[in-house]
Amino acid sequence: PSTELVGKIRDTLGIKALAFDPCDRGEFNVAQVEGIMLALRALRSNDINRLRAAFKSLAKRTLTQKEMTITDIDEFARSMTFTLPAAKVLDTEVRRLTDIISKNIRTAA
């Protein structure tokens, strides 16, 4: 969840990364996994406009004038924290799948 780590990961390992702020419930769910995938696909596209759109979609706010002036996608990634959406998980099978995905994400991180 740290933009400082995003820069360190990029500079040290040469891997693009994003900072994600978990929703207030503090647990992963399907909507959050979809949000992570949306943002990472936008980052991988190397298209800053796609990454801005992903950010706006997840953050549910418009970008500030200063944020809009950033033209380098790596600089944008280093300066923004993507907020993961909260969503109710009603179905037990979806909940089980979400738990498996959550464990895989934590293991991969």
PDB file of N, CA, C and O in Angstrom, residues 17-79:
ATOM      1  N   ALA A  17       4.902  -1.583 -10.694  1.00  0.00           N
ATOM      2  CA  ALA A  17       4.046  -1.903  -9.552  1.00  0.00           C
ATOM      3  C   ALA A  17       3.096  -0.743  -9.296  1.00  0.00           C
ATOM      4  O   ALA A  17       3.300   0.365  -9.797  1.00  0.00           O
ATOM      5  N   LEU A  18       2.077  -1.012  -8.504  1.00  0.00           N
ATOM      6  CA  LEU A  18       1.127   0.005  -8.070  1.00  0.00           C
ATOM      7  C   LEU A  18       0.879  -0.161  -6.579  1.00  0.00           C
ATOM      8  O   LEU A  18       1.013  -1.257  -6.045  1.00  0.00           O
ATOM      9  N   ALA A  19       0.493   0.921  -5.941  1.00  0.00           N
ATOM     10  CA  ALA A  19       0.118   0.865  -4.520  1.00  0.00           C
ATOM     11  C   ALA A  19      -1.399   0.746  -4.438  1.00  0.00           C
ATOM     12  O   ALA A  19      -2.123   1.474  -5.114  1.00  0.00           O
ATOM     13  N   PHE A  20      -1.867  -0.179  -3.614  1.00  0.00           N
ATOM     14  CA  PHE A  20      -3.297  -0.382  -3.414  1.00  0.00           C
ATOM     15  C   PHE A  20      -3.643  -0.177  -1.949  1.00  0.00           C
ATOM     16  O   PHE A  20      -2.979  -0.716  -1.066  1.00  0.00           O
ATOM     17  N   ASP A  21      -4.684   0.595  -1.711  1.00  0.00           N
ATOM     18  CA  ASP A  21      -5.184   0.829  -0.362  1.00  0.00           C
ATOM     19  C   ASP A  21      -6.410  -0.056  -0.179  1.00  0.00           C
ATOM     20  O   ASP A  21      -7.378   0.079  -0.924  1.00  0.00           O
ATOM     21  N   PRO A  22      -6.376  -0.983   0.791  1.00  0.00           N
ATOM     22  CA  PRO A  22      -7.540  -1.860   0.963  1.00  0.00           C
ATOM     23  C   PRO A  22      -8.752  -1.068   1.438  1.00  0.00           C
ATOM     24  O   PRO A  22      -8.617  -0.002   2.031  1.00  0.00           O
ATOM     25  N   CYS A  23      -9.926  -1.607   1.142  1.00  0.00           N
ATOM     26  CA  CYS A  23     -11.136  -0.948   1.622  1.00  0.00           C
ATOM     27  C   CYS A  23     -11.177  -1.062   3.137  1.00  0.00           C
ATOM     28  O   CYS A  23     -10.414  -1.800   3.753  1.00  0.00           O
ATOM     29  N   ASP A  24     -12.091  -0.342   3.748  1.00  0.00           N
ATOM     30  CA  ASP A  24     -12.128  -0.289   5.205  1.00  0.00           C
ATOM     31  C   ASP A  24     -12.443  -1.621   5.867  1.00  0.00           C
ATOM     32  O   ASP A  24     -12.217  -1.771   7.058  1.00  0.00           O
ATOM     33  N   ARG A  25     -12.926  -2.595   5.118  1.00  0.00           N
ATOM     34  CA  ARG A  25     -13.212  -3.908   5.703  1.00  0.00           C
ATOM     35  C   ARG A  25     -11.933  -4.727   5.873  1.00  0.00           C
ATOM     36  O   ARG A  25     -11.914  -5.699   6.617  1.00  0.00           O
ATOM     37  N   GLY A  26     -10.884  -4.363   5.153  1.00  0.00           N
ATOM     38  CA  GLY A  26      -9.600  -5.027   5.317  1.00  0.00           C
ATOM     39  C   GLY A  26      -9.527  -6.444   4.786  1.00  0.00           C
ATOM     40  O   GLY A  26      -8.658  -7.206   5.162  1.00  0.00           O
ATOM     41  N   GLU A  27     -10.428  -6.835   3.917  1.00  0.00           N
ATOM     42  CA  GLU A  27     -10.361  -8.179   3.360  1.00  0.00           C
ATOM     43  C   GLU A  27     -10.556  -8.114   1.851  1.00  0.00           C
ATOM     44  O   GLU A  27     -11.179  -7.201   1.335  1.00  0.00           O
ATOM     45  N   PHE A  28      -9.998  -9.091   1.160  1.00  0.00           N
ATOM     46  CA  PHE A  28     -10.153  -9.144  -0.285  1.00  0.00           C
ATOM     47  C   PHE A  28     -11.532  -9.676  -0.638  1.00  0.00           C
ATOM     48  O   PHE A  28     -12.098 -10.489   0.075  1.00  0.00           O
ATOM     49  N   ASN A  29     -12.050  -9.218  -1.751  1.00  0.00           N
ATOM     50  CA  ASN A  29     -13.274  -9.789  -2.301  1.00  0.00           C
ATOM     51  C   ASN A  29     -13.180  -9.717  -3.819  1.00  0.00           C
ATOM     52  O   ASN A  29     -12.212  -9.199  -4.361  1.00  0.00           O
ATOM     53  N   VAL A  30     -14.167 -10.248  -4.481  1.00  0.00           N
ATOM     54  CA  VAL A  30     -14.127 -10.335  -5.944  1.00  0.00           C
ATOM     55  C   VAL A  30     -13.969  -8.971  -6.591  1.00  0.00           C
ATOM     56  O   VAL A  30     -13.182  -8.793  -7.519  1.00  0.00           O
ATOM     57  N   ALA A  31     -14.690  -7.971  -6.096  1.00  0.00           N
ATOM     58  CA  ALA A  31     -14.592  -6.628  -6.676  1.00  0.00           C
ATOM     59  C   ALA A  31     -13.178  -6.084  -6.545  1.00  0.00           C
ATOM     60  O   ALA A  31     -12.680  -5.410  -7.448  1.00  0.00           O
ATOM     61  N   GLN A  32     -12.515  -6.380  -5.444  1.00  0.00           N
ATOM     62  CA  GLN A  32     -11.150  -5.902  -5.262  1.00  0.00           C
ATOM     63  C   GLN A  32     -10.194  -6.590  -6.221  1.00  0.00           C
ATOM     64  O   GLN A  32      -9.310  -5.949  -6.787  1.00  0.00           O
ATOM     65  N   VAL A  33     -10.348  -7.878  -6.399  1.00  0.00           N
ATOM     66  CA  VAL A  33      -9.487  -8.611  -7.333  1.00  0.00           C
ATOM     67  C   VAL A  33      -9.679  -8.051  -8.741  1.00  0.00           C
ATOM     68  O   VAL A  33      -8.707  -7.823  -9.467  1.00  0.00           O
ATOM     69  N   GLU A  34     -10.917  -7.781  -9.114  1.00  0.00           N
ATOM     70  CA  GLU A  34     -11.177  -7.194 -10.425  1.00  0.00           C
ATOM     71  C   GLU A  34     -10.548  -5.809 -10.533  1.00  0.00           C
ATOM     72  O   GLU A  34     -10.019  -5.444 -11.578  1.00  0.00           O
ATOM     73  N   GLY A  35     -10.582  -5.032  -9.446  1.00  0.00           N
ATOM     74  CA  GLY A  35      -9.954  -3.712  -9.439  1.00  0.00           C
ATOM     75  C   GLY A  35      -8.454  -3.792  -9.608  1.00  0.00           C
ATOM     76  O   GLY A  35      -7.846  -3.019 -10.352  1.00  0.00           O
ATOM     77  N   ILE A  36      -7.834  -4.754  -8.930  1.00  0.00           N
ATOM     78  CA  ILE A  36      -6.390  -4.964  -9.054  1.00  0.00           C
ATOM     79  C   ILE A  36      -6.044  -5.324 -10.495  1.00  0.00           C
ATOM     80  O   ILE A  36      -5.118  -4.768 -11.084  1.00  0.00           O
ATOM     81  N   MET A  37      -6.805  -6.248 -11.079  1.00  0.00           N
ATOM     82  CA  MET A  37      -6.541  -6.672 -12.450  1.00  0.00           C
ATOM     83  C   MET A  37      -6.728  -5.517 -13.434  1.00  0.00           C
ATOM     84  O   MET A  37      -5.926  -5.344 -14.349  1.00  0.00           O
ATOM     85  N   LEU A  38      -7.768  -4.726 -13.239  1.00  0.00           N
ATOM     86  CA  LEU A  38      -8.016  -3.569 -14.104  1.00  0.00           C
ATOM     87  C   LEU A  38      -6.825  -2.612 -14.076  1.00  0.00           C
ATOM     88  O   LEU A  38      -6.308  -2.206 -15.117  1.00  0.00           O
ATOM     89  N   ALA A  39      -6.370  -2.278 -12.876  1.00  0.00           N
ATOM     90  CA  ALA A  39      -5.263  -1.327 -12.741  1.00  0.00           C
ATOM     91  C   ALA A  39      -3.958  -1.893 -13.297  1.00  0.00           C
ATOM     92  O   ALA A  39      -3.221  -1.187 -13.992  1.00  0.00           O
ATOM     93  N   LEU A  40      -3.677  -3.153 -13.017  1.00  0.00           N
ATOM     94  CA  LEU A  40      -2.429  -3.740 -13.507  1.00  0.00           C
ATOM     95  C   LEU A  40      -2.427  -3.912 -15.027  1.00  0.00           C
ATOM     96  O   LEU A  40      -1.396  -3.735 -15.669  1.00  0.00           O
ATOM     97  N   ARG A  41      -3.581  -4.220 -15.603  1.00  0.00           N
ATOM     98  CA  ARG A  41      -3.658  -4.288 -17.072  1.00  0.00           C
ATOM     99  C   ARG A  41      -3.422  -2.917 -17.691  1.00  0.00           C
ATOM    100  O   ARG A  41      -2.747  -2.791 -18.717  1.00  0.00           O
ATOM    101  N   ALA A  42      -3.978  -1.892 -17.059  1.00  0.00           N
ATOM    102  CA  ALA A  42      -3.768  -0.532 -17.559  1.00  0.00           C
ATOM    103  C   ALA A  42      -2.297  -0.152 -17.456  1.00  0.00           C
ATOM    104  O   ALA A  42      -1.735   0.453 -18.376  1.00  0.00           O
ATOM    105  N   LEU A  43      -1.648  -0.515 -16.348  1.00  0.00           N
ATOM    106  CA  LEU A  43      -0.224  -0.227 -16.184  1.00  0.00           C
ATOM    107  C   LEU A  43       0.588  -0.964 -17.241  1.00  0.00           C
ATOM    108  O   LEU A  43       1.482  -0.386 -17.866  1.00  0.00           O
ATOM    109  N   ARG A  44       0.262  -2.211 -17.465  1.00  0.00           N
ATOM    110  CA  ARG A  44       0.999  -3.019 -18.436  1.00  0.00           C
ATOM    111  C   ARG A  44       0.831  -2.493 -19.859  1.00  0.00           C
ATOM    112  O   ARG A  44       1.721  -2.643 -20.696  1.00  0.00           O
ATOM    113  N   SER A  45      -0.290  -1.851 -20.133  1.00  0.00           N
ATOM    114  CA  SER A  45      -0.528  -1.306 -21.478  1.00  0.00           C
ATOM    115  C   SER A  45       0.422  -0.161 -21.807  1.00  0.00           C
ATOM    116  O   SER A  45       0.580   0.203 -22.959  1.00  0.00           O
ATOM    117  N   ASN A  46       1.021   0.410 -20.767  1.00  0.00           N
ATOM    118  CA  ASN A  46       1.934   1.543 -20.902  1.00  0.00           C
ATOM    119  C   ASN A  46       1.226   2.776 -21.473  1.00  0.00           C
ATOM    120  O   ASN A  46       1.853   3.635 -22.081  1.00  0.00           O
ATOM    121  N   ASP A  47      -0.091   2.829 -21.265  1.00  0.00           N
ATOM    122  CA  ASP A  47      -0.913   3.946 -21.723  1.00  0.00           C
ATOM    123  C   ASP A  47      -1.396   4.712 -20.490  1.00  0.00           C
ATOM    124  O   ASP A  47      -2.256   4.222 -19.753  1.00  0.00           O
ATOM    125  N   ILE A  48      -0.851   5.881 -20.259  1.00  0.00           N
ATOM    126  CA  ILE A  48      -1.182   6.635 -19.050  1.00  0.00           C
ATOM    127  C   ILE A  48      -2.663   6.991 -18.984  1.00  0.00           C
ATOM    128  O   ILE A  48      -3.244   7.056 -17.908  1.00  0.00           O
ATOM    129  N   ASN A  49      -3.295   7.195 -20.137  1.00  0.00           N
ATOM    130  CA  ASN A  49      -4.722   7.509 -20.122  1.00  0.00           C
ATOM    131  C   ASN A  49      -5.554   6.329 -19.630  1.00  0.00           C
ATOM    132  O   ASN A  49      -6.543   6.514 -18.925  1.00  0.00           O
ATOM    133  N   ARG A  50      -5.158   5.122 -19.984  1.00  0.00           N
ATOM    134  CA  ARG A  50      -5.848   3.926 -19.469  1.00  0.00           C
ATOM    135  C   ARG A  50      -5.629   3.803 -17.968  1.00  0.00           C
ATOM    136  O   ARG A  50      -6.541   3.447 -17.230  1.00  0.00           O
ATOM    137  N   LEU A  51      -4.415   4.107 -17.505  1.00  0.00           N
ATOM    138  CA  LEU A  51      -4.137   4.030 -16.071  1.00  0.00           C
ATOM    139  C   LEU A  51      -4.905   5.114 -15.318  1.00  0.00           C
ATOM    140  O   LEU A  51      -5.440   4.866 -14.240  1.00  0.00           O
ATOM    141  N   ARG A  52      -4.988   6.298 -15.876  1.00  0.00           N
ATOM    142  CA  ARG A  52      -5.801   7.361 -15.261  1.00  0.00           C
ATOM    143  C   ARG A  52      -7.264   6.932 -15.158  1.00  0.00           C
ATOM    144  O   ARG A  52      -7.916   7.143 -14.141  1.00  0.00           O
ATOM    145  N   ALA A  53      -7.783   6.349 -16.231  1.00  0.00           N
ATOM    146  CA  ALA A  53      -9.178   5.904 -16.240  1.00  0.00           C
ATOM    147  C   ALA A  53      -9.413   4.818 -15.187  1.00  0.00           C
ATOM    148  O   ALA A  53     -10.427   4.826 -14.491  1.00  0.00           O
ATOM    149  N   ALA A  54      -8.455   3.904 -15.060  1.00  0.00           N
ATOM    150  CA  ALA A  54      -8.570   2.859 -14.039  1.00  0.00           C
ATOM    151  C   ALA A  54      -8.557   3.478 -12.646  1.00  0.00           C
ATOM    152  O   ALA A  54      -9.343   3.093 -11.780  1.00  0.00           O
ATOM    153  N   PHE A  55      -7.674   4.446 -12.448  1.00  0.00           N
ATOM    154  CA  PHE A  55      -7.606   5.109 -11.150  1.00  0.00           C
ATOM    155  C   PHE A  55      -8.936   5.799 -10.825  1.00  0.00           C
ATOM    156  O   PHE A  55      -9.474   5.647  -9.735  1.00  0.00           O
ATOM    157  N   LYS A  56      -9.452   6.556 -11.804  1.00  0.00           N
ATOM    158  CA  LYS A  56     -10.711   7.270 -11.573  1.00  0.00           C
ATOM    159  C   LYS A  56     -11.841   6.293 -11.277  1.00  0.00           C
ATOM    160  O   LYS A  56     -12.691   6.556 -10.429  1.00  0.00           O
ATOM    161  N   SER A  57     -11.849   5.172 -11.949  1.00  0.00           N
ATOM    162  CA  SER A  57     -12.884   4.172 -11.731  1.00  0.00           C
ATOM    163  C   SER A  57     -12.809   3.593 -10.319  1.00  0.00           C
ATOM    164  O   SER A  57     -13.829   3.409  -9.665  1.00  0.00           O
ATOM    165  N   LEU A  58     -11.608   3.319  -9.851  1.00  0.00           N
ATOM    166  CA  LEU A  58     -11.445   2.730  -8.520  1.00  0.00           C
ATOM    167  C   LEU A  58     -11.572   3.770  -7.410  1.00  0.00           C
ATOM    168  O   LEU A  58     -12.159   3.499  -6.370  1.00  0.00           O
ATOM    169  N   ALA A  59     -11.012   4.942  -7.636  1.00  0.00           N
ATOM    170  CA  ALA A  59     -11.004   5.972  -6.596  1.00  0.00           C
ATOM    171  C   ALA A  59     -12.354   6.660  -6.448  1.00  0.00           C
ATOM    172  O   ALA A  59     -12.634   7.265  -5.429  1.00  0.00           O
ATOM    173  N   LYS A  60     -13.171   6.585  -7.480  1.00  0.00           N
ATOM    174  CA  LYS A  60     -14.479   7.254  -7.475  1.00  0.00           C
ATOM    175  C   LYS A  60     -14.339   8.759  -7.260  1.00  0.00           C
ATOM    176  O   LYS A  60     -15.109   9.382  -6.554  1.00  0.00           O
ATOM    177  N   ARG A  61     -13.282   9.310  -7.851  1.00  0.00           N
ATOM    178  CA  ARG A  61     -13.066  10.755  -7.805  1.00  0.00           C
ATOM    179  C   ARG A  61     -12.349  11.180  -9.071  1.00  0.00           C
ATOM    180  O   ARG A  61     -11.737  10.368  -9.755  1.00  0.00           O
ATOM    181  N   THR A  62     -12.441  12.460  -9.366  1.00  0.00           N
ATOM    182  CA  THR A  62     -11.711  12.974 -10.520  1.00  0.00           C
ATOM    183  C   THR A  62     -10.281  13.277 -10.104  1.00  0.00           C
ATOM    184  O   THR A  62     -10.001  13.510  -8.922  1.00  0.00           O
ATOM    185  N   LEU A  63      -9.405  13.275 -11.063  1.00  0.00           N
ATOM    186  CA  LEU A  63      -8.012  13.593 -10.791  1.00  0.00           C
ATOM    187  C   LEU A  63      -7.857  15.095 -10.584  1.00  0.00           C
ATOM    188  O   LEU A  63      -8.562  15.890 -11.199  1.00  0.00           O
ATOM    189  N   THR A  64      -6.909  15.468  -9.736  1.00  0.00           N
ATOM    190  CA  THR A  64      -6.629  16.879  -9.533  1.00  0.00           C
ATOM    191  C   THR A  64      -5.894  17.420 -10.754  1.00  0.00           C
ATOM    192  O   THR A  64      -5.373  16.653 -11.575  1.00  0.00           O
ATOM    193  N   GLN A  65      -5.814  18.737 -10.855  1.00  0.00           N
ATOM    194  CA  GLN A  65      -5.087  19.358 -11.966  1.00  0.00           C
ATOM    195  C   GLN A  65      -3.626  18.911 -11.963  1.00  0.00           C
ATOM    196  O   GLN A  65      -3.066  18.606 -13.016  1.00  0.00           O
ATOM    197  N   LYS A  66      -3.024  18.834 -10.781  1.00  0.00           N
ATOM    198  CA  LYS A  66      -1.626  18.401 -10.672  1.00  0.00           C
ATOM    199  C   LYS A  66      -1.476  16.952 -11.156  1.00  0.00           C
ATOM    200  O   LYS A  66      -0.538  16.629 -11.873  1.00  0.00           O
ATOM    201  N   GLU A  67      -2.412  16.079 -10.762  1.00  0.00           N
ATOM    202  CA  GLU A  67      -2.359  14.683 -11.184  1.00  0.00           C
ATOM    203  C   GLU A  67      -2.529  14.557 -12.700  1.00  0.00           C
ATOM    204  O   GLU A  67      -1.924  13.691 -13.323  1.00  0.00           O
ATOM    205  N   MET A  68      -3.335  15.438 -13.287  1.00  0.00           N
ATOM    206  CA  MET A  68      -3.556  15.410 -14.731  1.00  0.00           C
ATOM    207  C   MET A  68      -2.334  15.878 -15.519  1.00  0.00           C
ATOM    208  O   MET A  68      -2.198  15.553 -16.695  1.00  0.00           O
ATOM    209  N   THR A  69      -1.442  16.631 -14.885  1.00  0.00           N
ATOM    210  CA  THR A  69      -0.258  17.122 -15.601  1.00  0.00           C
ATOM    211  C   THR A  69       0.852  16.081 -15.684  1.00  0.00           C
ATOM    212  O   THR A  69       1.802  16.262 -16.443  1.00  0.00           O
ATOM    213  N   ILE A  70       0.739  15.012 -14.918  1.00  0.00           N
ATOM    214  CA  ILE A  70       1.758  13.955 -14.975  1.00  0.00           C
ATOM    215  C   ILE A  70       1.632  13.245 -16.323  1.00  0.00           C
ATOM    216  O   ILE A  70       0.563  12.741 -16.667  1.00  0.00           O
ATOM    217  N   THR A  71       2.716  13.207 -17.066  1.00  0.00           N
ATOM    218  CA  THR A  71       2.692  12.589 -18.392  1.00  0.00           C
ATOM    219  C   THR A  71       3.455  11.267 -18.450  1.00  0.00           C
ATOM    220  O   THR A  71       3.291  10.501 -19.389  1.00  0.00           O
ATOM    221  N   ASP A  72       4.283  11.001 -17.452  1.00  0.00           N
ATOM    222  CA  ASP A  72       5.057   9.765 -17.410  1.00  0.00           C
ATOM    223  C   ASP A  72       4.298   8.726 -16.595  1.00  0.00           C
ATOM    224  O   ASP A  72       3.959   8.959 -15.436  1.00  0.00           O
ATOM    225  N   ILE A  73       4.037   7.569 -17.210  1.00  0.00           N
ATOM    226  CA  ILE A  73       3.238   6.548 -16.540  1.00  0.00           C
ATOM    227  C   ILE A  73       3.911   6.027 -15.273  1.00  0.00           C
ATOM    228  O   ILE A  73       3.250   5.745 -14.280  1.00  0.00           O
ATOM    229  N   ASP A  74       5.239   5.922 -15.281  1.00  0.00           N
ATOM    230  CA  ASP A  74       5.944   5.457 -14.087  1.00  0.00           C
ATOM    231  C   ASP A  74       5.839   6.471 -12.953  1.00  0.00           C
ATOM    232  O   ASP A  74       5.679   6.096 -11.793  1.00  0.00           O
ATOM    233  N   GLU A  75       5.917   7.748 -13.286  1.00  0.00           N
ATOM    234  CA  GLU A  75       5.749   8.798 -12.272  1.00  0.00           C
ATOM    235  C   GLU A  75       4.332   8.759 -11.705  1.00  0.00           C
ATOM    236  O   GLU A  75       4.129   8.886 -10.500  1.00  0.00           O
ATOM    237  N   PHE A  76       3.358   8.569 -12.582  1.00  0.00           N
ATOM    238  CA  PHE A  76       1.971   8.472 -12.136  1.00  0.00           C
ATOM    239  C   PHE A  76       1.803   7.286 -11.184  1.00  0.00           C
ATOM    240  O   PHE A  76       1.194   7.408 -10.124  1.00  0.00           O
ATOM    241  N   ALA A  77       2.358   6.135 -11.558  1.00  0.00           N
ATOM    242  CA  ALA A  77       2.261   4.936 -10.717  1.00  0.00           C
ATOM    243  C   ALA A  77       2.920   5.148  -9.363  1.00  0.00           C
ATOM    244  O   ALA A  77       2.430   4.658  -8.344  1.00  0.00           O
ATOM    245  N   ARG A  78       4.029   5.893  -9.345  1.00  0.00           N
ATOM    246  CA  ARG A  78       4.735   6.155  -8.082  1.00  0.00           C
ATOM    247  C   ARG A  78       3.988   7.127  -7.176  1.00  0.00           C
ATOM    248  O   ARG A  78       4.239   7.168  -5.981  1.00  0.00           O
ATOM    249  N   SER A  79       3.094   7.929  -7.750  1.00  0.00           N
ATOM    250  CA  SER A  79       2.463   8.989  -6.967  1.00  0.00           C
ATOM    251  C   SER A  79       1.026   8.696  -6.543  1.00  0.00           C
ATOM    252  O   SER A  79       0.469   9.417  -5.728  1.00  0.00           O
TER     253      SER A  79
END
